[in-house]
Amino acid sequence: MSLFDVGHVAKLHEIQTARLRAGQEGIGAQVDELIRRLELGGVNQWRIHAKRLWDRGFGRDPVVNAKNFKTYLQGIPQIPAGLLADDADLSLLSLADPRPGLLRSCKLLGVLYEELGYSEGDAVPFDERFAIPVTPFWFRHDDGRKNRERRPDHCREEPTNDILVGTAMEGIFAYAHHPHIVVQGEHIIDLPGTVPRGLRVSCAYLGVWGGQTGLDLSRHSGIPGPGCGSLCVRRK
């Protein structure tokens, strides 16, 4: 069980309250700070991110068929400790629920995809590094601006260790939680971890055009794009 489980926070509260009521000292300023960090940084983020997806319809589809938010929440993993810690390079945290598939997820999030002529299965990982989990997962990411006007294929080969460029699935969920990462007429995020089936020279990208957010697979990965930058992500 993760340190960031709701039960652990409740138990800390119980011990702290009992000691104070008995006229004893609390269990320490460091533990007070831990409680605060768990509540604000872990437990609350866990619920807030999950509720955001639930409100968009995730969990209510036939794939999951959760009866209520509480049931849906039971299928959402706790935030891994390595992702909860602040990261100056990847300052944003997001929750992805890939269970409905890319096509359905785009519909729930209001992202044009099928409307652009794509169907489920058209988007595939560039290689095994970019395979997406089949269950909900957390990831840290940036907004892609540090890679502005750089070739997506070059960005794809540069990250090392646990940091990779983003995929289409990560891109739409990053946008769902942090819509400011794409701005019409100013910034588009490249997602070179995903390519169209049978055309590896291209890759996915997410932008806003005419006031509507769209996920397209036609971005040429060997050409820098004005206002485009590859998203970087870390899943652990």
mmCIF file of C-alpha atoms in Angstrom:
data_model
loop_
_atom_site.group_PDB
_atom_site.id
_atom_site.type_symbol
_atom_site.label_atom_id
_atom_site.label_comp_id
_atom_site.label_asym_id
_atom_site.label_seq_id
_atom_site.Cartn_x
_atom_site.Cartn_y
_atom_site.Cartn_z
ATOM 1 C CA MET A 1 0.000 0.000 0.000
ATOM 2 C CA SER A 2 1.287 3.457 -0.906
ATOM 3 C CA LEU A 3 2.270 6.006 1.715
ATOM 4 C CA PHE A 4 -0.134 8.301 -0.050
ATOM 5 C CA ASP A 5 -3.169 6.144 0.677
ATOM 6 C CA VAL A 6 -6.178 7.884 2.236
ATOM 7 C CA GLY A 7 -6.095 5.427 5.140
ATOM 8 C CA HIS A 8 -2.607 6.501 6.147
ATOM 9 C CA VAL A 9 -3.643 10.139 6.274
ATOM 10 C CA ALA A 10 -6.712 9.300 8.357
ATOM 11 C CA LYS A 11 -4.597 7.278 10.792
ATOM 12 C CA LEU A 12 -2.119 10.142 11.215
ATOM 13 C CA HIS A 13 -5.013 12.483 11.915
ATOM 14 C CA GLU A 14 -6.418 10.038 14.473
ATOM 15 C CA ILE A 15 -3.129 9.775 16.366
ATOM 16 C CA GLN A 16 -2.521 13.514 16.263
ATOM 17 C CA THR A 17 -6.039 14.356 17.515
ATOM 18 C CA ALA A 18 -5.907 11.789 20.332
ATOM 19 C CA ARG A 19 -2.598 13.097 21.640
ATOM 20 C CA LEU A 20 -3.697 16.719 21.570
ATOM 21 C CA ARG A 21 -6.981 15.934 23.338
ATOM 22 C CA ALA A 22 -5.035 14.113 26.050
ATOM 23 C CA GLY A 23 -2.945 17.212 26.628
ATOM 24 C CA GLN A 24 0.111 15.588 25.107
ATOM 25 C CA GLU A 25 2.423 17.014 22.517
ATOM 26 C CA GLY A 26 1.565 16.388 18.908
ATOM 27 C CA ILE A 27 3.486 13.850 16.893
ATOM 28 C CA GLY A 28 5.844 16.471 15.594
ATOM 29 C CA ALA A 29 6.084 19.359 13.198
ATOM 30 C CA GLN A 30 7.577 17.085 10.557
ATOM 31 C CA VAL A 31 4.563 14.792 10.741
ATOM 32 C CA ASP A 32 2.249 17.816 10.591
ATOM 33 C CA GLU A 33 4.020 18.825 7.408
ATOM 34 C CA LEU A 34 3.747 15.282 6.066
ATOM 35 C CA ILE A 35 -0.006 15.274 6.688
ATOM 36 C CA ARG A 36 -0.314 18.612 4.906
ATOM 37 C CA ARG A 37 1.731 17.419 1.953
ATOM 38 C CA LEU A 38 -0.195 14.161 1.677
ATOM 39 C CA GLU A 39 -3.526 15.948 1.745
ATOM 40 C CA LEU A 40 -2.627 18.796 -0.569
ATOM 41 C CA GLY A 41 -0.104 17.043 -2.747
ATOM 42 C CA GLY A 42 -1.289 13.450 -2.842
ATOM 43 C CA VAL A 43 -4.786 12.598 -1.704
ATOM 44 C CA ASN A 44 -6.465 15.743 -2.984
ATOM 45 C CA GLN A 45 -4.713 15.589 -6.346
ATOM 46 C CA TRP A 46 -5.658 11.940 -6.645
ATOM 47 C CA ARG A 47 -9.344 12.707 -6.112
ATOM 48 C CA ILE A 48 -9.384 15.954 -8.098
ATOM 49 C CA HIS A 49 -7.791 14.419 -11.186
ATOM 50 C CA ALA A 50 -10.048 11.366 -11.025
ATOM 51 C CA LYS A 51 -13.168 13.502 -10.519
ATOM 52 C CA ARG A 52 -12.225 15.626 -13.505
ATOM 53 C CA LEU A 53 -12.225 12.516 -15.717
ATOM 54 C CA TRP A 54 -15.371 11.113 -14.101
ATOM 55 C CA ASP A 55 -17.196 14.363 -14.861
ATOM 56 C CA ARG A 56 -16.209 13.976 -18.509
ATOM 57 C CA GLY A 57 -17.767 10.515 -18.633
ATOM 58 C CA PHE A 58 -14.835 8.212 -17.890
ATOM 59 C CA GLY A 59 -15.837 5.156 -15.905
ATOM 60 C CA ARG A 60 -19.436 5.317 -17.078
ATOM 61 C CA ASP A 61 -18.820 3.658 -20.415
ATOM 62 C CA PRO A 62 -19.431 -0.088 -20.939
ATOM 63 C CA VAL A 63 -15.712 -0.837 -20.587
ATOM 64 C CA VAL A 64 -15.598 0.179 -16.911
ATOM 65 C CA ASN A 65 -19.291 0.619 -16.030
ATOM 66 C CA ALA A 66 -18.661 2.123 -12.588
ATOM 67 C CA LYS A 67 -21.910 2.696 -10.678
ATOM 68 C CA ASN A 68 -20.687 5.909 -9.058
ATOM 69 C CA PHE A 69 -17.581 8.018 -8.516
ATOM 70 C CA LYS A 70 -16.581 6.056 -5.423
ATOM 71 C CA THR A 71 -16.520 2.858 -7.466
ATOM 72 C CA TYR A 72 -14.577 4.564 -10.244
ATOM 73 C CA LEU A 73 -12.059 5.911 -7.739
ATOM 74 C CA GLN A 74 -11.328 2.390 -6.514
ATOM 75 C CA GLY A 75 -9.832 1.644 -9.926
ATOM 76 C CA ILE A 76 -7.544 4.681 -9.920
ATOM 77 C CA PRO A 77 -4.031 4.002 -8.568
ATOM 78 C CA GLN A 78 -2.469 6.232 -5.964
ATOM 79 C CA ILE A 79 0.073 8.751 -7.219
ATOM 80 C CA PRO A 80 3.537 7.111 -7.133
ATOM 81 C CA ALA A 81 5.893 8.805 -4.702
ATOM 82 C CA GLY A 82 8.358 9.494 -7.502
ATOM 83 C CA LEU A 83 5.737 11.496 -9.396
ATOM 84 C CA LEU A 84 4.338 13.348 -6.410
ATOM 85 C CA ALA A 85 7.678 15.029 -5.708
ATOM 86 C CA ASP A 86 8.225 18.385 -7.404
ATOM 87 C CA ASP A 87 10.112 18.289 -10.697
ATOM 88 C CA ALA A 88 11.308 21.600 -12.137
ATOM 89 C CA ASP A 89 11.665 20.150 -15.639
ATOM 90 C CA LEU A 90 8.353 18.273 -15.667
ATOM 91 C CA SER A 91 6.229 20.518 -13.502
ATOM 92 C CA LEU A 92 2.779 19.192 -14.449
ATOM 93 C CA LEU A 93 1.036 16.044 -13.173
ATOM 94 C CA SER A 94 -1.739 14.262 -15.055
ATOM 95 C CA LEU A 95 -3.885 11.138 -14.789
ATOM 96 C CA ALA A 96 -4.696 9.084 -17.879
ATOM 97 C CA ASP A 97 -7.501 6.545 -18.186
ATOM 98 C CA PRO A 98 -6.839 4.755 -21.489
ATOM 99 C CA ARG A 99 -9.459 2.042 -21.005
ATOM 100 C CA PRO A 100 -12.055 3.464 -23.434
ATOM 101 C CA GLY A 101 -9.443 3.626 -26.210
ATOM 102 C CA LEU A 102 -8.117 6.662 -28.054
ATOM 103 C CA LEU A 103 -11.190 7.283 -30.199
ATOM 104 C CA ARG A 104 -13.672 7.239 -27.313
ATOM 105 C CA SER A 105 -11.332 9.152 -25.003
ATOM 106 C CA CYS A 106 -11.076 11.951 -27.541
ATOM 107 C CA LYS A 107 -14.871 12.131 -27.759
ATOM 108 C CA LEU A 108 -15.230 12.319 -23.980
ATOM 109 C CA LEU A 109 -12.608 15.063 -23.770
ATOM 110 C CA GLY A 110 -14.026 17.078 -26.648
ATOM 111 C CA VAL A 111 -10.982 16.535 -28.852
ATOM 112 C CA LEU A 112 -11.608 16.164 -32.584
ATOM 113 C CA TYR A 113 -10.142 12.899 -33.886
ATOM 114 C CA GLU A 114 -12.756 10.743 -35.562
ATOM 115 C CA GLU A 115 -14.037 13.959 -37.120
ATOM 116 C CA LEU A 116 -10.636 14.317 -38.813
ATOM 117 C CA GLY A 117 -11.091 10.949 -40.508
ATOM 118 C CA TYR A 118 -9.321 8.678 -38.014
ATOM 119 C CA SER A 119 -10.544 5.455 -36.444
ATOM 120 C CA GLU A 120 -9.448 3.279 -33.552
ATOM 121 C CA GLY A 121 -6.189 1.564 -34.446
ATOM 122 C CA ASP A 122 -4.907 4.267 -36.787
ATOM 123 C CA ALA A 123 -2.461 5.524 -34.140
ATOM 124 C CA VAL A 124 0.341 3.184 -33.020
ATOM 125 C CA PRO A 125 3.473 3.498 -30.834
ATOM 126 C CA PHE A 126 6.669 4.437 -32.654
ATOM 127 C CA ASP A 127 8.325 1.525 -30.827
ATOM 128 C CA GLU A 128 7.930 -0.453 -27.603
ATOM 129 C CA ARG A 129 9.155 2.472 -25.491
ATOM 130 C CA PHE A 130 5.924 4.284 -26.231
ATOM 131 C CA ALA A 131 3.445 1.486 -25.561
ATOM 132 C CA ILE A 132 0.634 2.795 -23.366
ATOM 133 C CA PRO A 133 -0.581 0.958 -20.237
ATOM 134 C CA VAL A 134 -4.061 -0.533 -20.526
ATOM 135 C CA THR A 135 -5.125 0.662 -17.067
ATOM 136 C CA PRO A 136 -5.173 4.170 -15.509
ATOM 137 C CA PHE A 137 -1.737 5.664 -14.917
ATOM 138 C CA TRP A 138 -0.103 8.880 -13.739
ATOM 139 C CA PHE A 139 2.601 10.822 -15.522
ATOM 140 C CA ARG A 140 4.590 14.004 -15.127
ATOM 141 C CA HIS A 141 5.106 16.251 -18.144
ATOM 142 C CA ASP A 142 6.004 19.690 -19.400
ATOM 143 C CA ASP A 143 4.114 21.862 -21.905
ATOM 144 C CA GLY A 144 6.444 21.166 -24.825
ATOM 145 C CA ARG A 145 7.656 24.748 -25.052
ATOM 146 C CA LYS A 146 11.299 23.936 -24.381
ATOM 147 C CA ASN A 147 11.261 21.943 -27.640
ATOM 148 C CA ARG A 148 9.620 24.640 -29.718
ATOM 149 C CA GLU A 149 10.523 24.640 -33.402
ATOM 150 C CA ARG A 150 12.589 21.479 -33.125
ATOM 151 C CA ARG A 151 12.200 18.347 -35.215
ATOM 152 C CA PRO A 152 9.942 15.831 -33.462
ATOM 153 C CA ASP A 153 12.123 12.887 -34.530
ATOM 154 C CA HIS A 154 15.208 14.513 -32.983
ATOM 155 C CA CYS A 155 13.310 15.154 -29.761
ATOM 156 C CA ARG A 156 12.130 11.530 -29.757
ATOM 157 C CA GLU A 157 15.676 10.182 -29.683
ATOM 158 C CA GLU A 158 17.138 12.604 -27.149
ATOM 159 C CA PRO A 159 15.355 11.774 -23.847
ATOM 160 C CA THR A 160 17.102 9.294 -21.579
ATOM 161 C CA ASN A 161 16.350 7.234 -18.492
ATOM 162 C CA ASP A 162 12.690 7.609 -17.551
ATOM 163 C CA ILE A 163 11.931 10.686 -19.684
ATOM 164 C CA LEU A 164 10.387 10.206 -23.123
ATOM 165 C CA VAL A 165 8.474 12.317 -25.603
ATOM 166 C CA GLY A 166 4.708 12.124 -25.305
ATOM 167 C CA THR A 167 2.196 9.918 -27.064
ATOM 168 C CA ALA A 168 -1.235 10.769 -28.409
ATOM 169 C CA MET A 169 -2.925 9.275 -25.341
ATOM 170 C CA GLU A 170 -0.717 11.223 -22.954
ATOM 171 C CA GLY A 171 -1.236 14.370 -24.986
ATOM 172 C CA ILE A 172 -5.020 14.380 -24.750
ATOM 173 C CA PHE A 173 -4.992 13.697 -21.012
ATOM 174 C CA ALA A 174 -2.307 16.309 -20.394
ATOM 175 C CA TYR A 175 -4.600 18.737 -22.192
ATOM 176 C CA ALA A 176 -7.636 17.582 -20.185
ATOM 177 C CA HIS A 177 -5.950 18.493 -16.911
ATOM 178 C CA HIS A 178 -3.891 21.448 -18.157
ATOM 179 C CA PRO A 179 -5.650 23.028 -21.161
ATOM 180 C CA HIS A 180 -3.204 25.938 -21.209
ATOM 181 C CA ILE A 181 -0.524 23.701 -22.742
ATOM 182 C CA VAL A 182 -2.033 24.301 -26.192
ATOM 183 C CA VAL A 183 -2.960 27.799 -27.312
ATOM 184 C CA GLN A 184 -4.562 28.661 -30.620
ATOM 185 C CA GLY A 185 -2.174 30.584 -32.820
ATOM 186 C CA GLU A 186 0.636 30.303 -30.270
ATOM 187 C CA HIS A 187 1.561 26.740 -29.294
ATOM 188 C CA ILE A 188 0.948 23.185 -30.546
ATOM 189 C CA ILE A 189 2.298 20.077 -28.839
ATOM 190 C CA ASP A 190 4.036 17.428 -30.923
ATOM 191 C CA LEU A 191 3.539 13.842 -29.753
ATOM 192 C CA PRO A 192 6.186 11.842 -31.637
ATOM 193 C CA GLY A 193 5.763 8.747 -29.460
ATOM 194 C CA THR A 194 2.690 8.026 -31.608
ATOM 195 C CA VAL A 195 2.754 7.577 -35.379
ATOM 196 C CA PRO A 196 0.052 6.722 -37.926
ATOM 197 C CA ARG A 197 -0.062 3.052 -38.831
ATOM 198 C CA GLY A 198 2.091 2.421 -41.886
ATOM 199 C CA LEU A 199 3.583 5.932 -42.040
ATOM 200 C CA ARG A 200 6.366 6.248 -39.474
ATOM 201 C CA VAL A 201 7.700 9.481 -40.941
ATOM 202 C CA SER A 202 4.674 11.286 -39.526
ATOM 203 C CA CYS A 203 3.561 11.672 -35.910
ATOM 204 C CA ALA A 204 0.697 12.886 -33.749
ATOM 205 C CA TYR A 205 0.207 16.474 -32.673
ATOM 206 C CA LEU A 206 -2.430 18.349 -30.666
ATOM 207 C CA GLY A 207 -3.546 21.904 -31.269
ATOM 208 C CA VAL A 208 -6.457 24.301 -31.319
ATOM 209 C CA TRP A 209 -7.831 25.552 -34.632
ATOM 210 C CA GLY A 210 -10.970 27.623 -35.024
ATOM 211 C CA GLY A 211 -11.639 27.301 -31.319
ATOM 212 C CA GLN A 212 -11.670 23.487 -31.425
ATOM 213 C CA THR A 213 -8.976 21.164 -30.111
ATOM 214 C CA GLY A 214 -7.914 18.424 -32.485
ATOM 215 C CA LEU A 215 -5.591 15.419 -32.481
ATOM 216 C CA ASP A 216 -4.005 14.899 -35.887
ATOM 217 C CA LEU A 217 -1.562 12.238 -37.103
ATOM 218 C CA SER A 218 -0.193 14.087 -40.121
ATOM 219 C CA ARG A 219 2.714 16.037 -38.593
ATOM 220 C CA HIS A 220 5.963 15.389 -40.516
ATOM 221 C CA SER A 221 8.392 14.340 -37.777
ATOM 222 C CA GLY A 222 11.469 15.436 -39.730
ATOM 223 C CA ILE A 223 10.516 19.081 -40.085
ATOM 224 C CA PRO A 224 10.458 21.758 -37.354
ATOM 225 C CA GLY A 225 7.074 23.411 -37.061
ATOM 226 C CA PRO A 226 6.472 27.086 -36.193
ATOM 227 C CA GLY A 227 4.922 27.210 -32.726
ATOM 228 C CA CYS A 228 5.265 23.420 -32.275
ATOM 229 C CA GLY A 229 7.150 21.649 -29.498
ATOM 230 C CA SER A 230 7.409 18.016 -28.393
ATOM 231 C CA LEU A 231 5.861 17.114 -25.043
ATOM 232 C CA CYS A 232 8.193 15.347 -22.572
ATOM 233 C CA VAL A 233 6.801 12.859 -20.061
ATOM 234 C CA ARG A 234 7.834 10.601 -17.192
ATOM 235 C CA ARG A 235 5.643 7.788 -15.875
ATOM 236 C CA LYS A 236 7.635 6.852 -12.756
#
